[in-house]
Amino acid sequence: MLFQKDVARAIGVDTLTVCNRVNNLTTPRLYLLLKICHLLGYNPLQVSPATLGERIKQYRIQKGLSLRRLAEELGVDPGTLARWEKGRCKPKMVFKLRLDEMINRVHQN
């Protein structure tokens, strides 16, 4: 059995943060979801993504990155990255290669 104080310590937040989540007063920030999944031994992304957009989104979630943060790392606008994820447009080859390298590096670990 996990106590709220143990969960809080394990994911690096205070007990009030865990209490608020348990009582549906807040939702966890994206970077905490990764820590929570690791703590629980749960991988919500076990299905292999079929499209580049799905691969981008899965990578982002696995790394605990927001759209804005990954866009910064790639040097693109967050709106552009969102359109790639949704399949509304495709990245230029230079960005596709960079994304492939980032994504493949995660799958090799």
mmCIF file of N, CA and C in Angstrom:
data_model
loop_
_atom_site.group_PDB
_atom_site.id
_atom_site.type_symbol
_atom_site.label_atom_id
_atom_site.label_comp_id
_atom_site.label_asym_id
_atom_site.label_seq_id
_atom_site.Cartn_x
_atom_site.Cartn_y
_atom_site.Cartn_z
ATOM 1 N N MET A 1 0.843 -1.167 0.000
ATOM 2 C CA MET A 1 0.000 0.000 0.000
ATOM 3 C C MET A 1 0.894 1.237 0.000
ATOM 4 N N LEU A 2 0.536 2.205 -0.829
ATOM 5 C CA LEU A 2 1.271 3.462 -0.880
ATOM 6 C C LEU A 2 0.495 4.542 -0.142
ATOM 7 N N PHE A 3 1.191 5.244 0.725
ATOM 8 C CA PHE A 3 0.592 6.382 1.408
ATOM 9 C C PHE A 3 0.879 7.640 0.594
ATOM 10 N N GLN A 4 0.028 8.655 0.759
ATOM 11 C CA GLN A 4 0.197 9.890 -0.002
ATOM 12 C C GLN A 4 1.573 10.511 0.219
ATOM 13 N N LYS A 5 2.078 10.441 1.441
ATOM 14 C CA LYS A 5 3.397 11.020 1.712
ATOM 15 C C LYS A 5 4.492 10.258 0.957
ATOM 16 N N ASP A 6 4.314 8.933 0.794
ATOM 17 C CA ASP A 6 5.294 8.129 0.052
ATOM 18 C C ASP A 6 5.260 8.448 -1.442
ATOM 19 N N VAL A 7 4.050 8.592 -1.969
ATOM 20 C CA VAL A 7 3.891 8.955 -3.377
ATOM 21 C C VAL A 7 4.504 10.334 -3.619
ATOM 22 N N ALA A 8 4.211 11.273 -2.734
ATOM 23 C CA ALA A 8 4.733 12.630 -2.865
ATOM 24 C C ALA A 8 6.264 12.621 -2.896
ATOM 25 N N ARG A 9 6.855 11.891 -1.984
ATOM 26 C CA ARG A 9 8.318 11.814 -1.919
ATOM 27 C C ARG A 9 8.883 11.187 -3.199
ATOM 28 N N ALA A 10 8.225 10.131 -3.686
ATOM 29 C CA ALA A 10 8.724 9.401 -4.853
ATOM 30 C C ALA A 10 8.679 10.234 -6.130
ATOM 31 N N ILE A 11 7.686 11.103 -6.267
ATOM 32 C CA ILE A 11 7.576 11.886 -7.503
ATOM 33 C C ILE A 11 8.064 13.325 -7.332
ATOM 34 N N GLY A 12 8.504 13.666 -6.128
ATOM 35 C CA GLY A 12 9.124 14.972 -5.912
ATOM 36 C C GLY A 12 8.170 16.139 -5.752
ATOM 37 N N VAL A 13 7.037 15.885 -5.103
ATOM 38 C CA VAL A 13 6.088 16.964 -4.814
ATOM 39 C C VAL A 13 5.741 16.914 -3.332
ATOM 40 N N ASP A 14 4.954 17.893 -2.879
ATOM 41 C CA ASP A 14 4.541 17.834 -1.482
ATOM 42 C C ASP A 14 3.250 17.026 -1.341
ATOM 43 N N THR A 15 2.942 16.667 -0.123
ATOM 44 C CA THR A 15 1.781 15.818 0.157
ATOM 45 C C THR A 15 0.478 16.491 -0.260
ATOM 46 N N LEU A 16 0.394 17.807 -0.125
ATOM 47 C CA LEU A 16 -0.819 18.532 -0.509
ATOM 48 C C LEU A 16 -1.108 18.373 -2.002
ATOM 49 N N THR A 17 -0.068 18.349 -2.820
ATOM 50 C CA THR A 17 -0.241 18.150 -4.260
ATOM 51 C C THR A 17 -0.888 16.806 -4.545
ATOM 52 N N VAL A 18 -0.427 15.769 -3.882
ATOM 53 C CA VAL A 18 -0.998 14.426 -4.061
ATOM 54 C C VAL A 18 -2.432 14.408 -3.542
ATOM 55 N N CYS A 19 -2.659 15.001 -2.390
ATOM 56 C CA CYS A 19 -4.001 15.055 -1.800
ATOM 57 C C CYS A 19 -4.975 15.758 -2.742
ATOM 58 N N ASN A 20 -4.553 16.879 -3.319
ATOM 59 C CA ASN A 20 -5.417 17.610 -4.253
ATOM 60 C C ASN A 20 -5.755 16.767 -5.477
ATOM 61 N N ARG A 21 -4.796 15.990 -5.969
ATOM 62 C CA ARG A 21 -5.059 15.134 -7.119
ATOM 63 C C ARG A 21 -6.010 14.003 -6.765
ATOM 64 N N VAL A 22 -5.797 13.380 -5.612
ATOM 65 C CA VAL A 22 -6.654 12.285 -5.166
ATOM 66 C C VAL A 22 -8.107 12.758 -5.046
ATOM 67 N N ASN A 23 -8.275 14.000 -4.624
ATOM 68 C CA ASN A 23 -9.619 14.560 -4.440
ATOM 69 C C ASN A 23 -10.139 15.276 -5.687
ATOM 70 N N ASN A 24 -9.469 15.068 -6.826
ATOM 71 C CA ASN A 24 -9.874 15.656 -8.112
ATOM 72 C C ASN A 24 -9.953 17.180 -8.087
ATOM 73 N N LEU A 25 -9.095 17.808 -7.294
ATOM 74 C CA LEU A 25 -9.056 19.266 -7.261
ATOM 75 C C LEU A 25 -8.073 19.816 -8.286
ATOM 76 N N THR A 26 -7.113 18.992 -8.696
ATOM 77 C CA THR A 26 -6.120 19.391 -9.698
ATOM 78 C C THR A 26 -5.827 18.199 -10.595
ATOM 79 N N THR A 27 -5.139 18.475 -11.694
ATOM 80 C CA THR A 27 -4.639 17.403 -12.557
ATOM 81 C C THR A 27 -3.120 17.488 -12.554
ATOM 82 N N PRO A 28 -2.451 16.349 -12.689
ATOM 83 C CA PRO A 28 -0.978 16.388 -12.648
ATOM 84 C C PRO A 28 -0.399 17.069 -13.875
ATOM 85 N N ARG A 29 0.679 17.779 -13.690
ATOM 86 C CA ARG A 29 1.395 18.407 -14.800
ATOM 87 C C ARG A 29 2.036 17.301 -15.627
ATOM 88 N N LEU A 30 2.262 17.605 -16.888
ATOM 89 C CA LEU A 30 2.763 16.603 -17.831
ATOM 90 C C LEU A 30 4.043 15.932 -17.339
ATOM 91 N N TYR A 31 4.985 16.712 -16.820
ATOM 92 C CA TYR A 31 6.255 16.120 -16.399
ATOM 93 C C TYR A 31 6.071 15.149 -15.233
ATOM 94 N N LEU A 32 4.980 15.307 -14.464
ATOM 95 C CA LEU A 32 4.726 14.391 -13.351
ATOM 96 C C LEU A 32 4.101 13.078 -13.812
ATOM 97 N N LEU A 33 3.396 13.095 -14.938
ATOM 98 C CA LEU A 33 2.759 11.873 -15.422
ATOM 99 C C LEU A 33 3.782 10.768 -15.657
ATOM 100 N N LEU A 34 4.926 11.135 -16.207
ATOM 101 C CA LEU A 34 5.985 10.154 -16.442
ATOM 102 C C LEU A 34 6.445 9.544 -15.119
ATOM 103 N N LYS A 35 6.645 10.383 -14.114
ATOM 104 C CA LYS A 35 7.073 9.896 -12.805
ATOM 105 C C LYS A 35 6.011 9.004 -12.170
ATOM 106 N N ILE A 36 4.754 9.382 -12.317
ATOM 107 C CA ILE A 36 3.652 8.592 -11.752
ATOM 108 C C ILE A 36 3.580 7.233 -12.444
ATOM 109 N N CYS A 37 3.705 7.226 -13.773
ATOM 110 C CA CYS A 37 3.675 5.957 -14.518
ATOM 111 C C CYS A 37 4.811 5.041 -14.082
ATOM 112 N N HIS A 38 6.014 5.604 -13.923
ATOM 113 C CA HIS A 38 7.153 4.795 -13.467
ATOM 114 C C HIS A 38 6.899 4.238 -12.075
ATOM 115 N N LEU A 39 6.368 5.069 -11.202
ATOM 116 C CA LEU A 39 6.085 4.636 -9.831
ATOM 117 C C LEU A 39 5.088 3.478 -9.819
ATOM 118 N N LEU A 40 4.095 3.561 -10.674
ATOM 119 C CA LEU A 40 3.055 2.526 -10.713
ATOM 120 C C LEU A 40 3.413 1.346 -11.602
ATOM 121 N N GLY A 41 4.520 1.471 -12.347
ATOM 122 C CA GLY A 41 4.905 0.399 -13.257
ATOM 123 C C GLY A 41 3.948 0.281 -14.430
ATOM 124 N N TYR A 42 3.433 1.400 -14.893
ATOM 125 C CA TYR A 42 2.416 1.429 -15.944
ATOM 126 C C TYR A 42 2.944 2.154 -17.171
ATOM 127 N N ASN A 43 2.732 1.575 -18.340
ATOM 128 C CA ASN A 43 3.092 2.228 -19.586
ATOM 129 C C ASN A 43 1.836 2.389 -20.434
ATOM 130 N N PRO A 44 1.282 3.616 -20.491
ATOM 131 C CA PRO A 44 0.048 3.819 -21.262
ATOM 132 C C PRO A 44 0.285 3.818 -22.768
ATOM 133 N N LEU A 45 1.538 3.736 -23.187
ATOM 134 C CA LEU A 45 1.870 3.859 -24.604
ATOM 135 C C LEU A 45 2.424 2.573 -25.187
ATOM 136 N N GLN A 46 1.835 1.455 -24.851
ATOM 137 C CA GLN A 46 2.374 0.189 -25.315
ATOM 138 C C GLN A 46 2.031 -0.119 -26.764
ATOM 139 N N VAL A 47 1.065 0.552 -27.329
ATOM 140 C CA VAL A 47 0.701 0.339 -28.728
ATOM 141 C C VAL A 47 1.724 1.058 -29.598
ATOM 142 N N SER A 48 2.150 0.404 -30.662
ATOM 143 C CA SER A 48 3.115 1.029 -31.574
ATOM 144 C C SER A 48 2.407 2.077 -32.432
ATOM 145 N N PRO A 49 2.904 3.299 -32.418
ATOM 146 C CA PRO A 49 2.274 4.345 -33.222
ATOM 147 C C PRO A 49 2.481 4.090 -34.712
ATOM 148 N N ALA A 50 1.463 4.377 -35.505
ATOM 149 C CA ALA A 50 1.516 4.092 -36.934
ATOM 150 C C ALA A 50 2.023 5.279 -37.743
ATOM 151 N N THR A 51 1.679 6.484 -37.345
ATOM 152 C CA THR A 51 2.035 7.664 -38.130
ATOM 153 C C THR A 51 3.153 8.444 -37.455
ATOM 154 N N LEU A 52 3.778 9.337 -38.221
ATOM 155 C CA LEU A 52 4.812 10.195 -37.646
ATOM 156 C C LEU A 52 4.223 11.046 -36.533
ATOM 157 N N GLY A 53 3.030 11.570 -36.735
ATOM 158 C CA GLY A 53 2.377 12.383 -35.712
ATOM 159 C C GLY A 53 2.188 11.617 -34.415
ATOM 160 N N GLU A 54 1.760 10.369 -34.518
ATOM 161 C CA GLU A 54 1.586 9.533 -33.320
ATOM 162 C C GLU A 54 2.928 9.249 -32.663
ATOM 163 N N ARG A 55 3.963 9.050 -33.477
ATOM 164 C CA ARG A 55 5.302 8.803 -32.932
ATOM 165 C C ARG A 55 5.821 10.040 -32.188
ATOM 166 N N ILE A 56 5.566 11.222 -32.757
ATOM 167 C CA ILE A 56 5.996 12.459 -32.114
ATOM 168 C C ILE A 56 5.301 12.607 -30.765
ATOM 169 N N LYS A 57 3.997 12.412 -30.766
ATOM 170 C CA LYS A 57 3.233 12.574 -29.525
ATOM 171 C C LYS A 57 3.678 11.564 -28.476
ATOM 172 N N GLN A 58 3.873 10.323 -28.876
ATOM 173 C CA GLN A 58 4.319 9.301 -27.934
ATOM 174 C C GLN A 58 5.694 9.658 -27.370
ATOM 175 N N TYR A 59 6.593 10.104 -28.211
ATOM 176 C CA TYR A 59 7.927 10.521 -27.757
ATOM 177 C C TYR A 59 7.810 11.636 -26.732
ATOM 178 N N ARG A 60 6.996 12.640 -27.054
ATOM 179 C CA ARG A 60 6.828 13.790 -26.186
ATOM 180 C C ARG A 60 6.310 13.376 -24.813
ATOM 181 N N ILE A 61 5.339 12.496 -24.803
ATOM 182 C CA ILE A 61 4.757 12.046 -23.538
ATOM 183 C C ILE A 61 5.757 11.201 -22.759
ATOM 184 N N GLN A 62 6.448 10.306 -23.449
ATOM 185 C CA GLN A 62 7.442 9.463 -22.775
ATOM 186 C C GLN A 62 8.537 10.297 -22.128
ATOM 187 N N LYS A 63 8.895 11.399 -22.755
ATOM 188 C CA LYS A 63 9.947 12.267 -22.230
ATOM 189 C C LYS A 63 9.399 13.303 -21.259
ATOM 190 N N GLY A 64 8.068 13.377 -21.121
ATOM 191 C CA GLY A 64 7.468 14.362 -20.220
ATOM 192 C C GLY A 64 7.601 15.789 -20.731
ATOM 193 N N LEU A 65 7.579 15.949 -22.049
ATOM 194 C CA LEU A 65 7.764 17.262 -22.664
ATOM 195 C C LEU A 65 6.431 17.853 -23.111
ATOM 196 N N SER A 66 6.270 19.129 -22.886
ATOM 197 C CA SER A 66 5.108 19.825 -23.429
ATOM 198 C C SER A 66 5.355 20.093 -24.910
ATOM 199 N N LEU A 67 4.297 20.450 -25.624
ATOM 200 C CA LEU A 67 4.451 20.830 -27.031
ATOM 201 C C LEU A 67 5.456 21.972 -27.151
ATOM 202 N N ARG A 68 5.308 22.953 -26.281
ATOM 203 C CA ARG A 68 6.180 24.128 -26.331
ATOM 204 C C ARG A 68 7.643 23.745 -26.118
ATOM 205 N N ARG A 69 7.889 22.871 -25.152
ATOM 206 C CA ARG A 69 9.268 22.489 -24.828
ATOM 207 C C ARG A 69 9.921 21.723 -25.991
ATOM 208 N N LEU A 70 9.194 20.746 -26.564
ATOM 209 C CA LEU A 70 9.759 20.004 -27.691
ATOM 210 C C LEU A 70 9.954 20.915 -28.889
ATOM 211 N N ALA A 71 9.008 21.830 -29.111
ATOM 212 C CA ALA A 71 9.142 22.783 -30.216
ATOM 213 C C ALA A 71 10.406 23.622 -30.041
ATOM 214 N N GLU A 72 10.680 24.041 -28.808
ATOM 215 C CA GLU A 72 11.907 24.800 -28.538
ATOM 216 C C GLU A 72 13.136 23.973 -28.879
ATOM 217 N N GLU A 73 13.135 22.701 -28.465
ATOM 218 C CA GLU A 73 14.284 21.831 -28.740
ATOM 219 C C GLU A 73 14.508 21.641 -30.241
ATOM 220 N N LEU A 74 13.410 21.626 -30.991
ATOM 221 C CA LEU A 74 13.508 21.436 -32.440
ATOM 222 C C LEU A 74 13.743 22.744 -33.195
ATOM 223 N N GLY A 75 13.453 23.865 -32.535
ATOM 224 C CA GLY A 75 13.591 25.159 -33.186
ATOM 225 C C GLY A 75 12.432 25.476 -34.120
ATOM 226 N N VAL A 76 11.218 25.035 -33.716
ATOM 227 C CA VAL A 76 10.021 25.323 -34.512
ATOM 228 C C VAL A 76 8.957 25.941 -33.615
ATOM 229 N N ASP A 77 7.936 26.469 -34.249
ATOM 230 C CA ASP A 77 6.805 27.044 -33.534
ATOM 231 C C ASP A 77 5.949 25.921 -32.935
ATOM 232 N N PRO A 78 5.431 26.095 -31.707
ATOM 233 C CA PRO A 78 4.577 25.065 -31.113
ATOM 234 C C PRO A 78 3.355 24.721 -31.969
ATOM 235 N N GLY A 79 2.802 25.712 -32.674
ATOM 236 C CA GLY A 79 1.663 25.456 -33.554
ATOM 237 C C GLY A 79 2.038 24.537 -34.706
ATOM 238 N N THR A 80 3.246 24.708 -35.206
ATOM 239 C CA THR A 80 3.744 23.843 -36.280
ATOM 240 C C THR A 80 3.879 22.413 -35.783
ATOM 241 N N LEU A 81 4.457 22.263 -34.602
ATOM 242 C CA LEU A 81 4.610 20.929 -34.024
ATOM 243 C C LEU A 81 3.249 20.279 -33.789
ATOM 244 N N ALA A 82 2.280 21.058 -33.328
ATOM 245 C CA ALA A 82 0.928 20.530 -33.106
ATOM 246 C C ALA A 82 0.320 20.036 -34.420
ATOM 247 N N ARG A 83 0.545 20.764 -35.496
ATOM 248 C CA ARG A 83 0.021 20.329 -36.799
ATOM 249 C C ARG A 83 0.700 19.048 -37.264
ATOM 250 N N TRP A 84 2.001 18.893 -36.973
ATOM 251 C CA TRP A 84 2.685 17.639 -37.309
ATOM 252 C C TRP A 84 2.070 16.488 -36.540
ATOM 253 N N GLU A 85 1.834 16.702 -35.243
ATOM 254 C CA GLU A 85 1.247 15.640 -34.414
ATOM 255 C C GLU A 85 -0.124 15.232 -34.918
ATOM 256 N N LYS A 86 -0.910 16.195 -35.358
ATOM 257 C CA LYS A 86 -2.271 15.909 -35.814
ATOM 258 C C LYS A 86 -2.326 15.448 -37.259
ATOM 259 N N GLY A 87 -1.160 15.419 -37.926
ATOM 260 C CA GLY A 87 -1.111 14.964 -39.309
ATOM 261 C C GLY A 87 -1.642 15.972 -40.302
ATOM 262 N N ARG A 88 -1.760 17.226 -39.899
ATOM 263 C CA ARG A 88 -2.277 18.257 -40.798
ATOM 264 C C ARG A 88 -1.236 18.719 -41.813
ATOM 265 N N CYS A 89 0.033 18.546 -41.463
ATOM 266 C CA CYS A 89 1.110 18.837 -42.399
ATOM 267 C C CYS A 89 2.318 18.001 -42.002
ATOM 268 N N LYS A 90 3.295 17.959 -42.891
ATOM 269 C CA LYS A 90 4.487 17.144 -42.632
ATOM 270 C C LYS A 90 5.693 18.050 -42.448
ATOM 271 N N PRO A 91 6.617 17.637 -41.588
ATOM 272 C CA PRO A 91 7.822 18.459 -41.395
ATOM 273 C C PRO A 91 8.746 18.378 -42.599
ATOM 274 N N LYS A 92 9.539 19.431 -42.773
ATOM 275 C CA LYS A 92 10.576 19.406 -43.797
ATOM 276 C C LYS A 92 11.560 18.303 -43.435
ATOM 277 N N MET A 93 12.287 17.851 -44.432
ATOM 278 C CA MET A 93 13.184 16.707 -44.250
ATOM 279 C C MET A 93 14.168 16.909 -43.099
ATOM 280 N N VAL A 94 14.704 18.112 -42.947
ATOM 281 C CA VAL A 94 15.679 18.350 -41.886
ATOM 282 C C VAL A 94 15.062 18.097 -40.503
ATOM 283 N N PHE A 95 13.798 18.507 -40.322
ATOM 284 C CA PHE A 95 13.128 18.286 -39.047
ATOM 285 C C PHE A 95 12.697 16.830 -38.887
ATOM 286 N N LYS A 96 12.282 16.212 -39.990
ATOM 287 C CA LYS A 96 11.898 14.800 -39.928
ATOM 288 C C LYS A 96 13.091 13.950 -39.508
ATOM 289 N N LEU A 97 14.252 14.230 -40.067
ATOM 290 C CA LEU A 97 15.460 13.480 -39.702
ATOM 291 C C LEU A 97 15.827 13.698 -38.231
ATOM 292 N N ARG A 98 15.708 14.937 -37.778
ATOM 293 C CA ARG A 98 16.002 15.249 -36.379
ATOM 294 C C ARG A 98 15.026 14.525 -35.450
ATOM 295 N N LEU A 99 13.746 14.535 -35.825
ATOM 296 C CA LEU A 99 12.734 13.820 -35.026
ATOM 297 C C LEU A 99 13.004 12.324 -35.008
ATOM 298 N N ASP A 100 13.291 11.761 -36.172
ATOM 299 C CA ASP A 100 13.587 10.325 -36.248
ATOM 300 C C ASP A 100 14.757 9.964 -35.340
ATOM 301 N N GLU A 101 15.775 10.802 -35.344
ATOM 302 C CA GLU A 101 16.943 10.538 -34.500
ATOM 303 C C GLU A 101 16.574 10.588 -33.023
ATOM 304 N N MET A 102 15.790 11.591 -32.632
ATOM 305 C CA MET A 102 15.381 11.713 -31.229
ATOM 306 C C MET A 102 14.524 10.519 -30.796
ATOM 307 N N ILE A 103 13.559 10.185 -31.623
ATOM 308 C CA ILE A 103 12.614 9.107 -31.310
ATOM 309 C C ILE A 103 13.345 7.762 -31.255
ATOM 310 N N ASN A 104 14.201 7.515 -32.233
ATOM 311 C CA ASN A 104 14.932 6.240 -32.265
ATOM 312 C C ASN A 104 15.882 6.098 -31.089
ATOM 313 N N ARG A 105 16.450 7.202 -30.634
ATOM 314 C CA ARG A 105 17.340 7.161 -29.478
ATOM 315 C C ARG A 105 16.586 6.689 -28.244
ATOM 316 N N VAL A 106 15.339 7.096 -28.086
ATOM 317 C CA VAL A 106 14.522 6.679 -26.944
ATOM 318 C C VAL A 106 14.223 5.194 -27.032
ATOM 319 N N HIS A 107 13.910 4.712 -28.231
ATOM 320 C CA HIS A 107 13.549 3.295 -28.394
ATOM 321 C C HIS A 107 14.755 2.360 -28.247
ATOM 322 N N GLN A 108 15.956 2.892 -28.425
ATOM 323 C CA GLN A 108 17.161 2.063 -28.265
ATOM 324 C C GLN A 108 17.520 1.886 -26.795
ATOM 325 N N ASN A 109 17.033 2.800 -25.936
ATOM 326 C CA ASN A 109 17.366 2.711 -24.493
ATOM 327 C C ASN A 109 16.482 1.750 -23.774
#
